[in-house]
Structure formats: structure tokens, C-alpha cells
PDB file of C-alpha atoms in Angstrom:
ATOM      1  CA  UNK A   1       0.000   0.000   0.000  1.00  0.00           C
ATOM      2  CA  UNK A   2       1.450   3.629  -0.957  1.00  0.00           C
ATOM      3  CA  UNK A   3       2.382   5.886   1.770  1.00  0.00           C
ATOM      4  CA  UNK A   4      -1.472   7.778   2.885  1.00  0.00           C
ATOM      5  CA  UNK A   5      -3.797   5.534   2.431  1.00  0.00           C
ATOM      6  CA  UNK A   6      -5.168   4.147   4.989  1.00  0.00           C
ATOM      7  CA  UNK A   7      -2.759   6.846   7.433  1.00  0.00           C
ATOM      8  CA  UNK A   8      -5.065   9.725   5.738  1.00  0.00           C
ATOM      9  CA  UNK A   9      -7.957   9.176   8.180  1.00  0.00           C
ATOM     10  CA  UNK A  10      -5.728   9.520  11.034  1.00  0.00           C
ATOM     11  CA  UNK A  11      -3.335  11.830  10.281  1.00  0.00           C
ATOM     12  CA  UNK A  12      -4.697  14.940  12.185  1.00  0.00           C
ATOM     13  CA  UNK A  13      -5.163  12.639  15.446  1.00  0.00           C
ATOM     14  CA  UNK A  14      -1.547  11.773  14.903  1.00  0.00           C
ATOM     15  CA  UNK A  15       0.441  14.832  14.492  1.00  0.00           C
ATOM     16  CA  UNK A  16      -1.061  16.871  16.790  1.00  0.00           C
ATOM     17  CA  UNK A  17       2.305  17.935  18.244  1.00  0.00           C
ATOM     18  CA  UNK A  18       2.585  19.741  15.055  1.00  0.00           C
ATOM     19  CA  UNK A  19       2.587  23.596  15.342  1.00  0.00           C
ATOM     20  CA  UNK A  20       0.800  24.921  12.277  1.00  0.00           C
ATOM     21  CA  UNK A  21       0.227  28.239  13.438  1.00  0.00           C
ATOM     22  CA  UNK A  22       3.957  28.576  13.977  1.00  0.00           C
ATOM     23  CA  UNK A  23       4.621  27.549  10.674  1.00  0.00           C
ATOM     24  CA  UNK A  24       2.550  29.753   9.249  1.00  0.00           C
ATOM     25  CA  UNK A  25       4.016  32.922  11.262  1.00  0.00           C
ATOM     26  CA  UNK A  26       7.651  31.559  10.055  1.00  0.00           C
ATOM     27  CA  UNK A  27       6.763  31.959   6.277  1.00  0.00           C
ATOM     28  CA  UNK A  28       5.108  35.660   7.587  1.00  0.00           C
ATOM     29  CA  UNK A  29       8.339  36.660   9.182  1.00  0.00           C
ATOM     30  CA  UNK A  30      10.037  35.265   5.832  1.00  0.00           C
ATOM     31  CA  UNK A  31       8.155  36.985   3.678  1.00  0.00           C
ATOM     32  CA  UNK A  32       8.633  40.196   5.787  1.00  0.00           C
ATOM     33  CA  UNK A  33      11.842  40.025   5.837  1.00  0.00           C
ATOM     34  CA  UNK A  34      12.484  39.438   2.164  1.00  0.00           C
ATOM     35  CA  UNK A  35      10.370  42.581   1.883  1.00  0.00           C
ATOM     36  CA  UNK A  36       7.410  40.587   0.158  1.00  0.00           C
ATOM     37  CA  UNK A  37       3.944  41.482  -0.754  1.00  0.00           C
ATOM     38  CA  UNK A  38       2.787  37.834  -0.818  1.00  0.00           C
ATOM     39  CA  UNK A  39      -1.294  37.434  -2.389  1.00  0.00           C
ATOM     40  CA  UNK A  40      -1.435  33.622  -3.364  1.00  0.00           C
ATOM     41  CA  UNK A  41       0.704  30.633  -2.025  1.00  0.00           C
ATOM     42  CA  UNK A  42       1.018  27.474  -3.053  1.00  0.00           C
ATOM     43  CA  UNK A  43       0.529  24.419  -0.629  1.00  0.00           C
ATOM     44  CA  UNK A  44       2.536  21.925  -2.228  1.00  0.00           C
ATOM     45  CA  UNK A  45       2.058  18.010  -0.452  1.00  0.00           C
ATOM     46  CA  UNK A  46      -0.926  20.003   1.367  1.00  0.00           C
ATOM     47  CA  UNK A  47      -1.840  16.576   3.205  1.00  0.00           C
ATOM     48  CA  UNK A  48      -4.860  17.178   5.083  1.00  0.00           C
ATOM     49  CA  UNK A  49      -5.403  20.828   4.890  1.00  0.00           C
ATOM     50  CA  UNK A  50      -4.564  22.339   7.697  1.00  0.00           C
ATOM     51  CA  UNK A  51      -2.009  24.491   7.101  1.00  0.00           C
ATOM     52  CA  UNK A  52      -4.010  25.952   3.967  1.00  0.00           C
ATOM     53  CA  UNK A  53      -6.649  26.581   6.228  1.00  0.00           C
ATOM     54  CA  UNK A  54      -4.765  28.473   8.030  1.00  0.00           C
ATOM     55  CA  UNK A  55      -3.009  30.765   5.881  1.00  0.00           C
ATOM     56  CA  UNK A  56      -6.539  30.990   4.187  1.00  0.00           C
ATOM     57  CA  UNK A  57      -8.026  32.404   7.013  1.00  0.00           C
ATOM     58  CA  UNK A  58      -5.069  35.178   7.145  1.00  0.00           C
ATOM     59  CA  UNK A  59      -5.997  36.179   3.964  1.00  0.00           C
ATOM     60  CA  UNK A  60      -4.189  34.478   1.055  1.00  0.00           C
ATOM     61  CA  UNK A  61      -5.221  33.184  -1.685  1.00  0.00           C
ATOM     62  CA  UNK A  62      -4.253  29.558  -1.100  1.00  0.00           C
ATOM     63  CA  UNK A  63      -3.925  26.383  -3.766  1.00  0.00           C
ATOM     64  CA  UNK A  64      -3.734  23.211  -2.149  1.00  0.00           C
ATOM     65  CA  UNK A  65      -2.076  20.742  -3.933  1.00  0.00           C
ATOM     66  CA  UNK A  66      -1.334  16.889  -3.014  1.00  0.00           C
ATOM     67  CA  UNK A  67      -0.603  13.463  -4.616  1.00  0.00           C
ATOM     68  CA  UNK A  68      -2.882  12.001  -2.372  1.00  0.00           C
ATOM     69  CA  UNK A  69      -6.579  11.482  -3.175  1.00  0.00           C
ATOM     70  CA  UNK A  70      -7.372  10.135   0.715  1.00  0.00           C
ATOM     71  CA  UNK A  71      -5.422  13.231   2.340  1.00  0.00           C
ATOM     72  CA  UNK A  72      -7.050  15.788   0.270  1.00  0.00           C
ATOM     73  CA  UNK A  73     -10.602  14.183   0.933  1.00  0.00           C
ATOM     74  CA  UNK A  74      -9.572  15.056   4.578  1.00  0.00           C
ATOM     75  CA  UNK A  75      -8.816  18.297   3.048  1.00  0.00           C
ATOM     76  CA  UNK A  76     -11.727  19.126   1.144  1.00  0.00           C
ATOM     77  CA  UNK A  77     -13.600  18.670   4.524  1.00  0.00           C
ATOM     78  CA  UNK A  78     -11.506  21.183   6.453  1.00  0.00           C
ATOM     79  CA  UNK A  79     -12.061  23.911   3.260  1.00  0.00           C
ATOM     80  CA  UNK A  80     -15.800  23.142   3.175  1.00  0.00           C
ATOM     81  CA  UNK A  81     -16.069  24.719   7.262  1.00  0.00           C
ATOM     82  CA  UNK A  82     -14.298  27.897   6.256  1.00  0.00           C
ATOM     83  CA  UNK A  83     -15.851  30.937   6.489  1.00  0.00           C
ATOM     84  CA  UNK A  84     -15.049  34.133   5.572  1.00  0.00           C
ATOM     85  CA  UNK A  85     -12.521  33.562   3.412  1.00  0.00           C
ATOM     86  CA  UNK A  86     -12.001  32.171   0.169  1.00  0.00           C
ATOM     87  CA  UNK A  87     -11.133  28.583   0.574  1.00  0.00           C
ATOM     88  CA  UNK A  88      -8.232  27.071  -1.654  1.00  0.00           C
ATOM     89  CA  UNK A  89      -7.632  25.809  -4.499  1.00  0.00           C
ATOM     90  CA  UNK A  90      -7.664  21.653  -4.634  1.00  0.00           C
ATOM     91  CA  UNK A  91      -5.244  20.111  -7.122  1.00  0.00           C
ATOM     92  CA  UNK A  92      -4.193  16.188  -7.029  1.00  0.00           C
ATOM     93  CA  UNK A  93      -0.946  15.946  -8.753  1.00  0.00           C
ATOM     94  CA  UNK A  94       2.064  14.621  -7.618  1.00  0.00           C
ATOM     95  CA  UNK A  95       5.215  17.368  -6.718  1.00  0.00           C
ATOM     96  CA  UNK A  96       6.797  16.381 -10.119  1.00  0.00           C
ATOM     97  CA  UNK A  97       3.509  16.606 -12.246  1.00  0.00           C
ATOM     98  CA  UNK A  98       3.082  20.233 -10.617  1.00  0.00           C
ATOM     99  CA  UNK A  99       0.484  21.954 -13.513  1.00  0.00           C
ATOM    100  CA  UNK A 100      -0.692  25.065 -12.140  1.00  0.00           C
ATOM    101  CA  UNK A 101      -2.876  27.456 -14.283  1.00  0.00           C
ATOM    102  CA  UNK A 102      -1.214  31.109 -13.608  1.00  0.00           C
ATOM    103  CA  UNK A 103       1.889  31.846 -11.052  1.00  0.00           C
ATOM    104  CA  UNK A 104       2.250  32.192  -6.903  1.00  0.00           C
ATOM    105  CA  UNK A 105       3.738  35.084  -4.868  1.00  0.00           C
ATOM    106  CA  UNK A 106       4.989  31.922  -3.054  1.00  0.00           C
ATOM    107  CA  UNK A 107       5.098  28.025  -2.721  1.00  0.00           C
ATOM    108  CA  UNK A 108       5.576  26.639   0.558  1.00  0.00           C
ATOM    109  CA  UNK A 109       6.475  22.700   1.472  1.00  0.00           C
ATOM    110  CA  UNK A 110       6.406  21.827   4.755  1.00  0.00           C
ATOM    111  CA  UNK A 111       7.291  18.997   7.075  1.00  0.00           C
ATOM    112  CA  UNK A 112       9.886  17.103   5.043  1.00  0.00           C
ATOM    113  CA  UNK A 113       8.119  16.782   1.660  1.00  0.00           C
ATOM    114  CA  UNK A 114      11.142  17.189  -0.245  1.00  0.00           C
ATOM    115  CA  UNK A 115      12.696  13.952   1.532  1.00  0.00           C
ATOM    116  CA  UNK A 116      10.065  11.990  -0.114  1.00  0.00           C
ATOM    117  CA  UNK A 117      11.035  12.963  -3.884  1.00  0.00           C
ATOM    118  CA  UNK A 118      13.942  11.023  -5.221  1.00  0.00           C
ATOM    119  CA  UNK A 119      16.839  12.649  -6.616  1.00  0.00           C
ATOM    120  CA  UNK A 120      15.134  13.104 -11.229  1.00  0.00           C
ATOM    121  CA  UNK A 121      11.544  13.803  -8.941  1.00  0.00           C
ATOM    122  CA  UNK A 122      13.528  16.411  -6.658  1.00  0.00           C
ATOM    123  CA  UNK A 123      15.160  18.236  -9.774  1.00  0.00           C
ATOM    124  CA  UNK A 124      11.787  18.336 -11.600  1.00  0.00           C
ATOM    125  CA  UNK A 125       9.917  19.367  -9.394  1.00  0.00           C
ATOM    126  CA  UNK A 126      12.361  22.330  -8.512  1.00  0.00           C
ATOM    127  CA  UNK A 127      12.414  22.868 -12.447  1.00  0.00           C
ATOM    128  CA  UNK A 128       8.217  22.927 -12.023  1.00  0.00           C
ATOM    129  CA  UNK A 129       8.347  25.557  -9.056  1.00  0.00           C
ATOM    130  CA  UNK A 130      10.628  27.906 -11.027  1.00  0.00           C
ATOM    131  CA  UNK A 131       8.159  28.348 -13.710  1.00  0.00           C
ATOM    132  CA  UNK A 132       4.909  28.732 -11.675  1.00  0.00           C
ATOM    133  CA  UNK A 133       6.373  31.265  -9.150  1.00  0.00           C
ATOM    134  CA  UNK A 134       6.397  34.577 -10.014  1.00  0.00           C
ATOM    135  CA  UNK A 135       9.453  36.133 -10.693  1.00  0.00           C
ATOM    136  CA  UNK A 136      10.822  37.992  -7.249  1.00  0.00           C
ATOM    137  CA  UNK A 137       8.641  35.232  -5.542  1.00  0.00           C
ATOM    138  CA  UNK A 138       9.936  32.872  -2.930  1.00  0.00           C
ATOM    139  CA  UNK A 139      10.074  28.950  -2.217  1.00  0.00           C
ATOM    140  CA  UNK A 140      10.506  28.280   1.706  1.00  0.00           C
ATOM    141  CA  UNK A 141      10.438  24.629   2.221  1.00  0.00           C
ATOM    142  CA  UNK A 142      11.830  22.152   5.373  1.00  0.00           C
ATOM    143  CA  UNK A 143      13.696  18.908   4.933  1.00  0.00           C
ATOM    144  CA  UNK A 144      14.543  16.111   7.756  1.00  0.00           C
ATOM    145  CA  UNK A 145      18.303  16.024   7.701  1.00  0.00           C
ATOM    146  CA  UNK A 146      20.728  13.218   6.642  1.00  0.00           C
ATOM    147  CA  UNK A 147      21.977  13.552  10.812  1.00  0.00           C
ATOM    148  CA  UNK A 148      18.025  12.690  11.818  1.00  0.00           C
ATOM    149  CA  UNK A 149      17.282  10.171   8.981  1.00  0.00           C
ATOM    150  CA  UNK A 150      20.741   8.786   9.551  1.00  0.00           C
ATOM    151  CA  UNK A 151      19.695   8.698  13.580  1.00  0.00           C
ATOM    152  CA  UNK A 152      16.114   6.654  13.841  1.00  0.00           C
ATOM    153  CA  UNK A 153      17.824   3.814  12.156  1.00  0.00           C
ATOM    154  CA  UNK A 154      16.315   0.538  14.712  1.00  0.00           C
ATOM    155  CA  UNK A 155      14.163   2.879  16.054  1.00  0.00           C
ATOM    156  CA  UNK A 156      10.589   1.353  16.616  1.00  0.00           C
ATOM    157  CA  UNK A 157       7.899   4.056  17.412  1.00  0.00           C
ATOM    158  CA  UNK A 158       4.101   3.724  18.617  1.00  0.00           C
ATOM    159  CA  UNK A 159       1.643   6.261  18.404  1.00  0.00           C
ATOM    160  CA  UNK A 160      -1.822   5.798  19.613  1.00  0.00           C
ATOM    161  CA  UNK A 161      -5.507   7.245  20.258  1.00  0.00           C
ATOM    162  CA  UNK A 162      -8.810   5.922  20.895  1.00  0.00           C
ATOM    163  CA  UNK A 163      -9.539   5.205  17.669  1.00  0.00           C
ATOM    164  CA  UNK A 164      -6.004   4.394  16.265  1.00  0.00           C
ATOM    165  CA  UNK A 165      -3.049   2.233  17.078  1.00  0.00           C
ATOM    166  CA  UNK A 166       0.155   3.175  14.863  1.00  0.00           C
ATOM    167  CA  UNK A 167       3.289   1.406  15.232  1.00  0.00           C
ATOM    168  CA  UNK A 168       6.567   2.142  12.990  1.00  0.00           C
ATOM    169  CA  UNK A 169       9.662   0.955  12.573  1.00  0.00           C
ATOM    170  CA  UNK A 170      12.570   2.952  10.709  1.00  0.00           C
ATOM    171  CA  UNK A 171      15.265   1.490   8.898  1.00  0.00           C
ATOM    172  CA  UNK A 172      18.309   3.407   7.144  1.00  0.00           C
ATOM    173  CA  UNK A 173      19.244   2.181   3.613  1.00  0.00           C
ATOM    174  CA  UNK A 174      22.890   3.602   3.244  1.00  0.00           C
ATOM    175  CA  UNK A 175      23.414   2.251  -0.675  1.00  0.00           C
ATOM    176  CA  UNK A 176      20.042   4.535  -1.147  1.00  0.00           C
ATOM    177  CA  UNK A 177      20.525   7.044   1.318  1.00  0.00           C
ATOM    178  CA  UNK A 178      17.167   6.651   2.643  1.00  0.00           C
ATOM    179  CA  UNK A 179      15.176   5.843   5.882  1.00  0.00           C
ATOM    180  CA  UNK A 180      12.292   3.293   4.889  1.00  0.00           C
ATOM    181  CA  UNK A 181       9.187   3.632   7.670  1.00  0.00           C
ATOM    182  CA  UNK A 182       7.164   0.496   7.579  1.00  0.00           C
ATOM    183  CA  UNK A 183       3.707   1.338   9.945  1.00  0.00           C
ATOM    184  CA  UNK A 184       1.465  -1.351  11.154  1.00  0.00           C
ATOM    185  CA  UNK A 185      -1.965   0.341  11.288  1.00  0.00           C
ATOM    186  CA  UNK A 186      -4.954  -0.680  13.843  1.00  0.00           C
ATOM    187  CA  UNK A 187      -7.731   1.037  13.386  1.00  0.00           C
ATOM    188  CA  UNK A 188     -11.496   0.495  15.123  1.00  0.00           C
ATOM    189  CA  UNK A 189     -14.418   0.279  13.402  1.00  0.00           C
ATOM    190  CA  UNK A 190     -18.057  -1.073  15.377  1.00  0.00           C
ATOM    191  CA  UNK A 191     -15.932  -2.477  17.793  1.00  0.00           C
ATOM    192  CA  UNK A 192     -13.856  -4.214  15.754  1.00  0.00           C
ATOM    193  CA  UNK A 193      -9.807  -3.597  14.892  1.00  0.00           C
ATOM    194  CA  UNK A 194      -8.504  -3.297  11.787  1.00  0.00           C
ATOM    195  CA  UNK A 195      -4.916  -4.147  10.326  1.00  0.00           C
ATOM    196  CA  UNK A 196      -3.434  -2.086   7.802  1.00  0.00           C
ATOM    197  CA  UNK A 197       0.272  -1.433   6.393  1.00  0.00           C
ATOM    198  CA  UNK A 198       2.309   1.510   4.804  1.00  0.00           C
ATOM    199  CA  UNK A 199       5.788   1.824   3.721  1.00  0.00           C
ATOM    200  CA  UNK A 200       7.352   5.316   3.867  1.00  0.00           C
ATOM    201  CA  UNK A 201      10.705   6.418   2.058  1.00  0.00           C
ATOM    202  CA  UNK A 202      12.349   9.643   3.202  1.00  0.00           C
ATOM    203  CA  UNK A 203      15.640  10.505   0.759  1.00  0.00           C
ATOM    204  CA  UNK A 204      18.711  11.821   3.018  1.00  0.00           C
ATOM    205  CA  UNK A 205      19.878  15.243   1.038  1.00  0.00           C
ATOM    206  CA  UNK A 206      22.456  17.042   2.304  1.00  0.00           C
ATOM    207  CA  UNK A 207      21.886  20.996   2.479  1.00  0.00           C
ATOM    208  CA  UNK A 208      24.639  21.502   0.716  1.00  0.00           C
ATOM    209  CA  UNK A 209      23.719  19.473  -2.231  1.00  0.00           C
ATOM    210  CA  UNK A 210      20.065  20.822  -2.245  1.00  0.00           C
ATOM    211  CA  UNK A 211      21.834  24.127  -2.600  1.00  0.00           C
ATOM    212  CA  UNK A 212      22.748  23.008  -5.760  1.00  0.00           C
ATOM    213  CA  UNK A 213      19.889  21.552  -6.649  1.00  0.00           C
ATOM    214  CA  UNK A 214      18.440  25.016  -6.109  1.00  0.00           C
ATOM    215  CA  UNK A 215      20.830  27.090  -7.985  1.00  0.00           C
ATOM    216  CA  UNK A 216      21.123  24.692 -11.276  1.00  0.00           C
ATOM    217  CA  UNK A 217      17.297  25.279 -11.334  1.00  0.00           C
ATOM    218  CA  UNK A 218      17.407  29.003 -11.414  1.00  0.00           C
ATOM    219  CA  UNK A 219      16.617  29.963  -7.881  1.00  0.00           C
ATOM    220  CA  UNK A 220      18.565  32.632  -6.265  1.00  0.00           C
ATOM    221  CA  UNK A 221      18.891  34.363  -2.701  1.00  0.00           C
ATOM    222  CA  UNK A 222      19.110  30.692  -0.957  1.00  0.00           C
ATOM    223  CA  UNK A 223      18.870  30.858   2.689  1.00  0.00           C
ATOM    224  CA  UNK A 224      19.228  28.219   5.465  1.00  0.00           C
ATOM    225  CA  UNK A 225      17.740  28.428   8.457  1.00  0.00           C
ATOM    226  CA  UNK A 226      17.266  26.674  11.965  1.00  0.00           C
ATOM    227  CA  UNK A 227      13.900  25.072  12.865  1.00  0.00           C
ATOM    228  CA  UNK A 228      11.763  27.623  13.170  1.00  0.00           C
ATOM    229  CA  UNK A 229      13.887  29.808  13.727  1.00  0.00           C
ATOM    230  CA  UNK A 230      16.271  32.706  12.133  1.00  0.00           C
ATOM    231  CA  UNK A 231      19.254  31.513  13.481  1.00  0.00           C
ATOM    232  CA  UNK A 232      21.251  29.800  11.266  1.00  0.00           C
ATOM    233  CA  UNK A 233      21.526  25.809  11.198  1.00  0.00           C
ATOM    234  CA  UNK A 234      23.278  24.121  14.539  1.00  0.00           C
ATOM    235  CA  UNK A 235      25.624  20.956  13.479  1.00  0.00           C
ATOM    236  CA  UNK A 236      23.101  18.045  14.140  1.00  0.00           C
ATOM    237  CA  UNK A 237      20.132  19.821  13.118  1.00  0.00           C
ATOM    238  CA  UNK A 238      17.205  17.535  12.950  1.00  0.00           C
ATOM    239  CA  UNK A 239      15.150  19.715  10.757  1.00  0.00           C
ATOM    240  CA  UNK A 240      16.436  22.709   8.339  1.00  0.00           C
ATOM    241  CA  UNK A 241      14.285  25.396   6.712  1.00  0.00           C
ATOM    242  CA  UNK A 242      15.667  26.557   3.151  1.00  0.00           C
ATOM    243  CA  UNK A 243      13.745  30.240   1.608  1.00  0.00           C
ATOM    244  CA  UNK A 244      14.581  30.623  -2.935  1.00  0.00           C
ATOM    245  CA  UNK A 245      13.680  34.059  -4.577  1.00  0.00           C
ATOM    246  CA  UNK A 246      13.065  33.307  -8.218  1.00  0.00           C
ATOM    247  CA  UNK A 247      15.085  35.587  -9.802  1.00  0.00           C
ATOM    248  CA  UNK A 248      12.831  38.912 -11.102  1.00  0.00           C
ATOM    249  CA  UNK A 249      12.665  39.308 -15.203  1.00  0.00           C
TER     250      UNK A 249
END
């Protein structure tokens, strides 16, 4: 089974350690800084929504886009309870297929989406973004580092909640460079549990290397920062933030 399926419905009960809201006033503080008057972002691997919702609500014009028909279901839901605002934009394509029909003030891609793509997906997809932002517009994304991917190598993880029982188990390919995640899925339904598997690949990039991957594709201005945070990367950084300006005409 590919990675969200069955993980879809529980997704939001899963993560909820995740800080969207902080996310979202990171890109702000970006954008301000970089002296931005940002109107539309992209959402690129939206997932379930939330962080569209979010930005949505703070007055962007928001496109939500995902290779995922079960998370953007979960999506779709979230969009159809907002209220004064306009809700996004659905789109189901996959990062590399990226089709938009005009340009963004900005594309955002947040909590490691970029590990997922291997290397020819990666370098289209960049290729993709560079066309459909507008020129002067920004790319801020965040990738898991080689040092974490590297680090949960054995590791065996359970998350759980009334309704859901998750258990995963990371394992560190180093001929790929990549940490496979295979989850074991119980879910309850009428009383009754439910067994269901995923496999999840994360590709280890080096900033460095993404660097270049950024700059062969046209991007300029590249910019690394600390999670969250404007300090620049620590040495055993679990998470780095990267911010692009495509270059103006």
C-alpha cells in the first residue's frame, strides 16, 4: 500500500504535536523580511489541509495541492467549514507533475516533503516551481536532515488514540541514502480492529547538495535556516528550513 492511504484518516489525530500556526508565522516573518507582498501561495504536499486553512483564514489566496486522493478528501472537509474567506484551491498531482494554471507570490512545502522525492523527482519538481512562481517570488520549504534520517535507524515508534493504534519501525538504507518507515496500522471500526500497512521512504539530502539543486534550477537568494527559527543551522540539526527568490525578469 502507498504511503497515505489508509494513514489519511488519522493523520490529524496523529500529528497533533505539530505547530501549524507557527509555521505559518515563520513563512510571515520570511516573507517580511524578504520585503514581500505575498497574495497567493502554493501548498505543495498540502496533506490534510490544515495548514491551507490556516493561511486561508489570514488572507491568502491559497492552492492546495497533493498526490494524495485520501489526504485531500480530509482536506476538502476542512475547506468546506471555512468561512469568511475564500477557501483554496484543490489540485491532485504529484510534486513532479506540478500543472498550475497562472503563477504564486509563493510556494511553501512543509514537514519534510522534499525527503520523499527522489533525486530526477527532486530536480523536476524544482524545475516545475521555477516556472509557476512569479518572478521575485519565494520557495521556503523544510527537509529532515541526513543527521536525523541517519539517527532513527532501529528505532521502533508507537503512536496511539482511541480510535487508532500506529506502530513504525525505521530502517536506514545507506546504498540509497534513505530511511524506509514500515507502519502497522490498527484502526477500530463497530468495535472491531482493523490491520493495515504503509511503507514510507524519506531521501537523506544534504543541504549543501540541495543548494545546488536550487541554484542549477534558477533559484537565487538561498537561505538556510534553523527550525523555526532565524538563526542559522546548529551541526546536528534535525530539521532545516531553506527560503529561494526566483530571480525577477
Amino acid at each position: 500500500m502507498s504511503a497515505y492511504d489508509s494513514l489519511a484518516e488519522f493523520y490529524d489525530q496523529l500529528t497533533q504535536d505539530v505547530d501549524y500556526d507557527k509555521f505559518a508565522l515563520f513563512y510571515e516573518s520570511i516573507f517580511k523580511a524578504e520585503g514581500l507582498n505575498i497574495k497567493t501561495i502554493l501548498d505543495l504536499a498540502c496533506g490534510t489541509g490544515t495548514l491551507s486553512c490556516i493561511m486561508a483564514k489570514r488572507g491568502y489566496e491559497m492552492i492546495a495541492v497533493d498526490g494524495s486522493t485520501d489526504m485531500l478528501s480530509a482536506a476538502m472537509a476542512k475547506f468546506s467549514c471555512l468561512s469568511g474567506c475564500e477557501p483554496p484551491l484543490v489540485l491532485n498531482q504529484m510534486m513532479d507533475e506540478l500543472d498550475l494554471y497562472g503563477t504564486v507570490d509563493a510556494a511553501v512545502c512543509m514537514l519534510d516533503g522534499f525527503n520523499y522525492l527522489p533525486e530526477d523527482a527532486l530536480i523536476e519538481t524544482l524545475r516545475r516551481l521555477r516556472l509557476f512562481i512569479e518572478p521575485g517570488g519565494i520557495l521556503i520549504f523544510d527537509i529532515n536532515t541526513p543527521y536525523k534520517l541517519r539517527g532513527l535507524d532501529g528505532q521502533l515508534f508507537i503512536d496511539e488514540t482511541e480510535e487508532v493504534y500506529c506502530v513504525w519501525r525505521a530502517e536506514f538504507d545507506e546504498d540509497e541514502n534513505a530511511c524506509y518507515y514500515g507502519m502497522d496500522i490498527f484502526a477500530e471500526y463497530d468495535g472491531l480492529w482493523e490491520r493495515s500497512f504503509e511503507e514510507h521512504i524519506e531521501y537523506a539530502y544534504e543541504p549543501e547538495y540541495l543548494i545546488k539543486l536550487l541554484e542549477e534550477a534558477g533559484f537565487e537568494s538561498i537561505k538556510l535556516y534553523g527550525e523555526l527559527s532565524f538563526e542559522p543551522p546548529r551541526e546536528n540539526e534535525n530539521r532545516i528550513f531553506f527560503s529561494a527568490r526566483n530571480p525577477k525578469i
